Amino acid sequence: MAAAHGWQKLHCLPPVAERSRTPSPAAGGLRRAAAGQAQERSRGATPTFVRGGGSIPIVADIYALMRIPAVMMGYGLNDDGLHAPNERYSVEMFQRDIETAIVYLEELARLERQG
């Protein structure tokens, strides 16, 4: 791995590579399983887990201070033009994504009760 820059040392968590694309407690923990089930329940389709995303410095700070793992779920559509001059995010997707967040918390609670 290349040497980290100063801002990376301050604001980035160490990289984590998932070994499985199956959202199961054994493969990626309860939070990952709950995220997959929430996406499937709220959208009616099985999600594909991919490695991607950007840097959100506060996530590393939350983990460092509280030792609470974060689950990052992408919202919106691939053609929304994230961070582009013509970026958009429809009200319909906003409402669906609120539902996904609610279902995620329900799923996480259900899986923790089972485990």
XYZ file of N, CA, C and O in Angstrom:
460
model
N 0.850 -1.175 0.000
C 0.000 0.000 0.000
C 0.894 1.236 0.000
O 1.887 1.297 0.691
N 0.504 2.239 -0.763
C 1.269 3.489 -0.840
C 1.171 4.239 0.482
O 0.238 4.057 1.264
N 2.157 5.086 0.710
C 2.162 5.900 1.929
C 0.963 6.841 1.942
O 0.562 7.370 0.917
N 0.386 7.044 3.099
C -0.786 7.913 3.236
C -0.354 9.370 3.325
O 0.680 9.689 3.901
N -1.149 10.229 2.726
C -0.941 11.671 2.855
C -1.437 12.105 4.235
O -2.173 11.370 4.899
N -1.072 13.313 4.677
C -1.468 13.806 5.985
C -2.970 13.791 6.205
O -3.468 13.346 7.243
N -3.752 14.248 5.208
C -5.210 14.283 5.373
C -5.776 12.882 5.447
O -6.764 12.634 6.119
N -5.139 11.915 4.762
C -5.616 10.541 4.833
C -5.394 9.968 6.227
O -6.220 9.230 6.736
N -4.283 10.304 6.827
C -4.008 9.819 8.175
C -5.013 10.371 9.174
O -5.390 9.713 10.126
N -5.469 11.602 8.944
C -6.400 12.238 9.873
C -7.846 11.825 9.657
O -8.618 11.758 10.600
N -8.239 11.586 8.414
C -9.665 11.483 8.122
C -10.139 10.192 7.471
O -11.307 10.078 7.154
N -9.286 9.246 7.219
C -9.708 8.048 6.506
C -9.527 6.797 7.348
O -8.506 6.626 8.003
N -10.525 5.939 7.294
C -10.414 4.639 7.941
C -9.522 3.741 7.094
O -9.420 3.926 5.886
N -8.888 2.744 7.684
C -8.142 1.792 6.873
C -9.095 1.097 5.901
O -10.257 0.855 6.238
N -8.633 0.769 4.685
C -9.533 0.114 3.722
C -9.935 -1.269 4.204
O -9.159 -1.964 4.862
N -11.160 -1.650 3.893
C -11.679 -2.970 4.235
C -12.185 -3.602 2.960
O -12.976 -3.004 2.242
N -11.733 -4.789 2.658
C -12.175 -5.499 1.463
C -13.094 -6.635 1.875
O -12.712 -7.497 2.655
N -14.310 -6.608 1.373
C -15.255 -7.692 1.640
C -14.866 -8.890 0.793
O -14.496 -8.749 -0.367
N -14.955 -10.059 1.343
C -14.609 -11.256 0.589
C -15.806 -11.861 -0.129
O -15.659 -12.738 -0.934
N -16.986 -11.406 0.184
C -18.186 -12.009 -0.379
C -19.150 -10.936 -0.853
O -19.221 -9.867 -0.284
N -19.894 -11.241 -1.892
C -20.949 -10.338 -2.359
C -22.308 -10.773 -1.801
O -23.333 -10.250 -2.168
N -22.299 -11.754 -0.909
C -23.527 -12.248 -0.301
C -23.793 -11.489 0.988
O -22.960 -11.506 1.886
N -24.942 -10.806 1.087
C -25.226 -10.050 2.310
C -25.699 -10.942 3.441
O -26.872 -11.036 3.730
N -24.788 -11.658 4.066
C -25.160 -12.538 5.167
C -24.367 -12.152 6.410
O -23.279 -11.604 6.299
N -24.904 -12.445 7.567
C -24.163 -12.137 8.792
C -22.783 -12.773 8.808
O -21.827 -12.168 9.266
N -22.642 -13.988 8.271
C -21.341 -14.647 8.270
C -20.358 -13.936 7.350
O -19.171 -13.867 7.634
N -20.828 -13.391 6.239
C -19.940 -12.784 5.245
C -19.553 -11.359 5.605
O -18.426 -10.953 5.399
N -20.471 -10.574 6.125
C -20.147 -9.171 6.343
C -20.738 -8.562 7.578
O -20.750 -7.351 7.722
N -21.262 -9.344 8.471
C -21.803 -8.799 9.691
C -23.276 -8.436 9.586
O -23.848 -8.372 8.502
N -23.863 -8.224 10.739
C -25.294 -7.921 10.795
C -25.649 -6.635 10.070
O -26.688 -6.546 9.435
N -24.799 -5.622 10.173
C -25.118 -4.335 9.549
C -25.166 -4.450 8.041
O -26.017 -3.874 7.385
N -24.237 -5.209 7.480
C -24.225 -5.394 6.028
C -25.434 -6.216 5.587
O -26.066 -5.916 4.579
N -25.768 -7.248 6.329
C -26.935 -8.061 5.999
C -28.203 -7.218 6.082
O -29.070 -7.292 5.207
N -28.327 -6.406 7.130
C -29.504 -5.546 7.276
C -29.595 -4.540 6.142
O -30.683 -4.262 5.630
N -28.459 -3.997 5.699
C -28.461 -3.042 4.592
C -28.956 -3.704 3.309
O -29.774 -3.136 2.583
N -28.485 -4.911 3.045
C -28.938 -5.619 1.846
C -30.414 -5.948 1.899
O -31.139 -5.778 0.911
N -30.887 -6.395 3.043
C -32.299 -6.736 3.179
C -33.176 -5.488 3.095
O -34.270 -5.525 2.539
N -32.700 -4.379 3.634
C -33.467 -3.131 3.561
C -33.591 -2.668 2.118
O -34.676 -2.256 1.680
N -32.498 -2.717 1.378
C -32.548 -2.321 -0.031
C -33.512 -3.222 -0.795
O -34.313 -2.752 -1.597
N -33.458 -4.518 -0.530
C -34.332 -5.454 -1.237
C -35.797 -5.233 -0.873
O -36.662 -5.194 -1.751
N -36.087 -5.066 0.420
C -37.479 -4.866 0.847
C -38.054 -3.557 0.346
O -39.204 -3.504 -0.102
N -37.282 -2.472 0.407
C -37.840 -1.168 0.061
C -37.876 -0.924 -1.450
O -38.678 -0.145 -1.933
N -37.015 -1.590 -2.201
C -36.926 -1.355 -3.639
C -37.424 -2.523 -4.481
O -37.584 -2.390 -5.680
N -37.567 -3.696 -3.843
C -38.066 -4.844 -4.580
C -37.035 -5.504 -5.478
O -37.393 -6.242 -6.385
N -35.746 -5.256 -5.241
C -34.688 -5.868 -6.039
C -33.492 -6.156 -5.140
O -33.226 -5.414 -4.195
N -32.792 -7.226 -5.451
C -31.605 -7.580 -4.680
C -30.464 -6.637 -5.033
O -30.159 -6.455 -6.211
N -29.830 -6.028 -4.041
C -28.725 -5.100 -4.339
C -27.463 -5.845 -4.740
O -27.267 -7.004 -4.386
N -26.624 -5.164 -5.472
C -25.292 -5.659 -5.800
C -24.304 -4.884 -4.946
O -24.301 -3.653 -4.973
N -23.493 -5.584 -4.189
C -22.505 -4.937 -3.342
C -21.254 -4.671 -4.165
O -20.694 -5.580 -4.757
N -20.860 -3.421 -4.219
C -19.663 -3.027 -4.965
C -18.770 -2.191 -4.057
O -19.236 -1.562 -3.114
N -17.492 -2.207 -4.364
C -16.561 -1.355 -3.626
C -16.503 -0.036 -4.355
O -16.202 0.034 -5.534
N -16.802 1.022 -3.678
C -16.772 2.328 -4.303
C -17.068 3.390 -3.278
O -17.214 3.110 -2.101
N -17.144 4.606 -3.740
C -17.489 5.687 -2.841
C -16.368 6.689 -2.718
O -15.404 6.673 -3.466
N -16.509 7.550 -1.781
C -15.545 8.623 -1.603
C -15.129 8.752 -0.156
O -15.259 7.827 0.631
N -14.647 9.899 0.180
C -14.149 10.165 1.522
C -15.143 11.042 2.269
O -15.500 12.124 1.811
N -15.610 10.559 3.390
C -16.480 11.330 4.261
C -15.781 11.334 5.622
O -15.927 10.406 6.413
N -14.986 12.369 5.882
C -14.109 12.372 7.060
C -14.790 12.102 8.392
O -14.201 11.465 9.258
N -16.008 12.543 8.582
C -16.654 12.386 9.881
C -16.858 10.918 10.235
O -16.892 10.550 11.413
N -16.956 10.033 9.232
C -17.146 8.607 9.492
C -15.964 8.043 10.271
O -16.134 7.303 11.238
N -14.756 8.403 9.864
C -13.565 7.940 10.580
C -13.544 8.490 12.001
O -13.165 7.784 12.942
N -13.958 9.735 12.174
C -13.979 10.340 13.508
C -14.992 9.647 14.415
O -14.724 9.398 15.587
N -16.155 9.344 13.885
C -17.180 8.650 14.675
C -16.655 7.295 15.121
O -16.779 6.913 16.287
N -16.033 6.568 14.190
C -15.508 5.263 14.557
C -14.391 5.388 15.599
O -14.354 4.643 16.578
N -13.497 6.332 15.396
C -12.372 6.502 16.318
C -12.847 6.875 17.721
O -12.312 6.387 18.714
N -13.855 7.712 17.823
C -14.335 8.167 19.121
C -15.283 7.185 19.797
O -15.255 7.020 21.012
N -16.152 6.556 19.002
C -17.221 5.753 19.585
C -17.116 4.258 19.313
O -17.873 3.480 19.873
N -16.226 3.872 18.413
C -16.077 2.470 18.017
C -17.397 1.888 17.506
O -17.774 0.754 17.817
N -18.122 2.703 16.739
C -19.372 2.272 16.121
C -19.108 2.126 14.621
O -18.771 3.103 13.958
N -19.222 0.911 14.065
C -18.983 0.754 12.636
C -20.063 1.455 11.816
O -21.215 1.543 12.232
N -19.673 1.958 10.667
C -20.603 2.672 9.797
C -20.961 1.816 8.593
O -20.133 1.077 8.073
N -22.203 1.916 8.174
C -22.651 1.300 6.936
C -23.003 2.443 5.997
O -23.838 3.287 6.313
N -22.333 2.484 4.871
C -22.577 3.530 3.887
C -23.446 2.942 2.781
O -23.059 1.971 2.135
N -24.634 3.492 2.614
C -25.537 3.043 1.554
C -25.712 4.183 0.566
O -26.033 5.295 0.965
N -25.482 3.876 -0.692
C -25.685 4.881 -1.724
C -27.165 5.058 -2.013
O -27.927 4.092 -2.053
N -27.564 6.287 -2.186
C -28.947 6.595 -2.534
C -28.984 7.292 -3.878
O -28.001 7.879 -4.314
N -30.132 7.243 -4.534
C -30.260 7.863 -5.839
C -29.989 6.855 -6.940
O -29.903 5.650 -6.714
N -29.855 7.367 -8.157
C -29.644 6.527 -9.325
C -28.298 6.824 -9.965
O -27.734 7.904 -9.775
N -27.803 5.880 -10.743
C -26.506 6.061 -11.391
C -26.463 7.279 -12.300
O -25.415 7.893 -12.465
N -27.575 7.627 -12.909
C -27.566 8.762 -13.841
C -27.991 10.081 -13.193
O -28.318 11.038 -13.887
N -27.960 10.172 -11.873
C -28.302 11.417 -11.178
C -27.221 12.485 -11.309
O -27.432 13.632 -10.926
N -26.052 12.116 -11.825
C -24.974 13.094 -12.019
C -24.402 13.606 -10.709
O -24.199 14.809 -10.541
N -24.092 12.703 -9.794
C -23.588 13.086 -8.481
C -22.413 14.053 -8.591
O -21.429 13.770 -9.261
N -22.520 15.198 -7.958
C -21.515 16.266 -7.922
C -21.271 16.939 -9.278
O -20.317 17.701 -9.409
N -22.090 16.662 -10.257
C -21.946 17.300 -11.572
C -22.763 18.600 -11.600
O -23.636 18.813 -10.755
N -22.516 19.465 -12.574
C -23.302 20.709 -12.665
C -24.802 20.455 -12.821
O -25.617 21.247 -12.371
N -25.161 19.327 -13.441
C -26.579 19.010 -13.627
C -27.062 17.923 -12.663
O -27.955 17.151 -12.980
N -26.488 17.887 -11.477
C -26.870 16.901 -10.464
C -28.350 17.022 -10.143
O -28.908 18.114 -10.074
N -28.995 15.877 -9.937
C -30.411 15.873 -9.566
C -30.688 14.705 -8.620
O -29.911 13.771 -8.530
N -31.797 14.818 -7.928
C -32.224 13.774 -6.993
C -33.730 13.952 -6.862
O -34.203 14.921 -6.268
N -34.490 13.042 -7.414
C -35.938 13.207 -7.485
C -36.606 13.049 -6.120
O -36.098 12.353 -5.237
N -37.740 13.672 -5.975
C -38.523 13.550 -4.742
C -38.942 12.098 -4.547
O -38.928 11.584 -3.424
N -39.270 11.410 -5.633
C -39.654 9.999 -5.543
C -38.517 9.165 -4.949
O -38.733 8.333 -4.059
N -37.286 9.378 -5.426
C -36.149 8.634 -4.888
C -35.882 9.026 -3.433
O -35.544 8.181 -2.613
N -36.046 10.306 -3.110
C -35.868 10.758 -1.740
C -36.814 10.009 -0.806
O -36.418 9.517 0.252
N -38.079 9.882 -1.217
C -39.066 9.182 -0.399
C -38.727 7.695 -0.278
O -38.841 7.103 0.798
N -38.287 7.078 -1.386
C -37.877 5.668 -1.338
C -36.682 5.474 -0.410
O -36.599 4.490 0.315
N -35.762 6.403 -0.460
C -34.557 6.268 0.348
C -34.835 6.488 1.826
O -34.175 5.879 2.673
N -35.802 7.312 2.162
C -36.249 7.431 3.558
C -36.808 6.082 4.016
O -36.487 5.598 5.102
N -37.615 5.460 3.169
C -38.171 4.142 3.480
C -37.046 3.122 3.666
O -37.090 2.300 4.591
N -36.033 3.184 2.828
C -34.905 2.260 2.956
C -34.219 2.427 4.309
O -33.871 1.441 4.965
N -34.012 3.655 4.746
C -33.372 3.906 6.038
C -34.218 3.357 7.184
O -33.685 2.767 8.143
N -35.525 3.520 7.099
C -36.424 2.993 8.130
C -36.362 1.472 8.159
O -36.226 0.857 9.223
N -36.435 0.855 6.983
C -36.393 -0.604 6.898
C -35.042 -1.132 7.369
O -34.965 -2.179 8.012
N -33.964 -0.392 7.101
C -32.635 -0.798 7.575
C -32.631 -0.927 9.099
O -32.155 -1.924 9.646
N -33.163 0.056 9.787
C -33.191 0.005 11.252
C -34.054 -1.152 11.748
O -33.707 -1.824 12.725
N -35.183 -1.402 11.078
C -36.026 -2.544 11.436
C -35.280 -3.866 11.238
O -35.323 -4.743 12.097
N -34.612 -3.991 10.101
C -33.868 -5.217 9.804
C -32.720 -5.435 10.776
O -32.473 -6.547 11.230
N -32.001 -4.370 11.085
C -30.888 -4.467 12.021
C -31.382 -4.937 13.392
O -30.806 -5.839 13.999
N -32.476 -4.382 13.848
C -33.047 -4.796 15.138
C -33.483 -6.252 15.093
O -33.224 -7.008 16.030
N -34.113 -6.664 13.996
C -34.568 -8.048 13.862
C -33.382 -9.019 13.869
O -33.388 -10.023 14.581
N -32.339 -8.702 13.106
C -31.172 -9.583 13.043
C -30.432 -9.648 14.381
O -29.944 -10.702 14.763
N -30.360 -8.511 15.089
C -29.698 -8.523 16.393
C -30.470 -9.354 17.403
O -29.875 -10.005 18.254
N -31.811 -9.331 17.325
C -32.621 -10.156 18.225
C -32.403 -11.645 17.929
O -32.380 -12.461 18.845
N -32.243 -11.991 16.645
C -32.020 -13.394 16.262
C -30.638 -13.883 16.671
O -30.484 -15.052 16.995
N -29.637 -12.967 16.594
C -28.247 -13.363 16.830
C -27.966 -13.508 18.266
O -27.277 -14.185 18.849
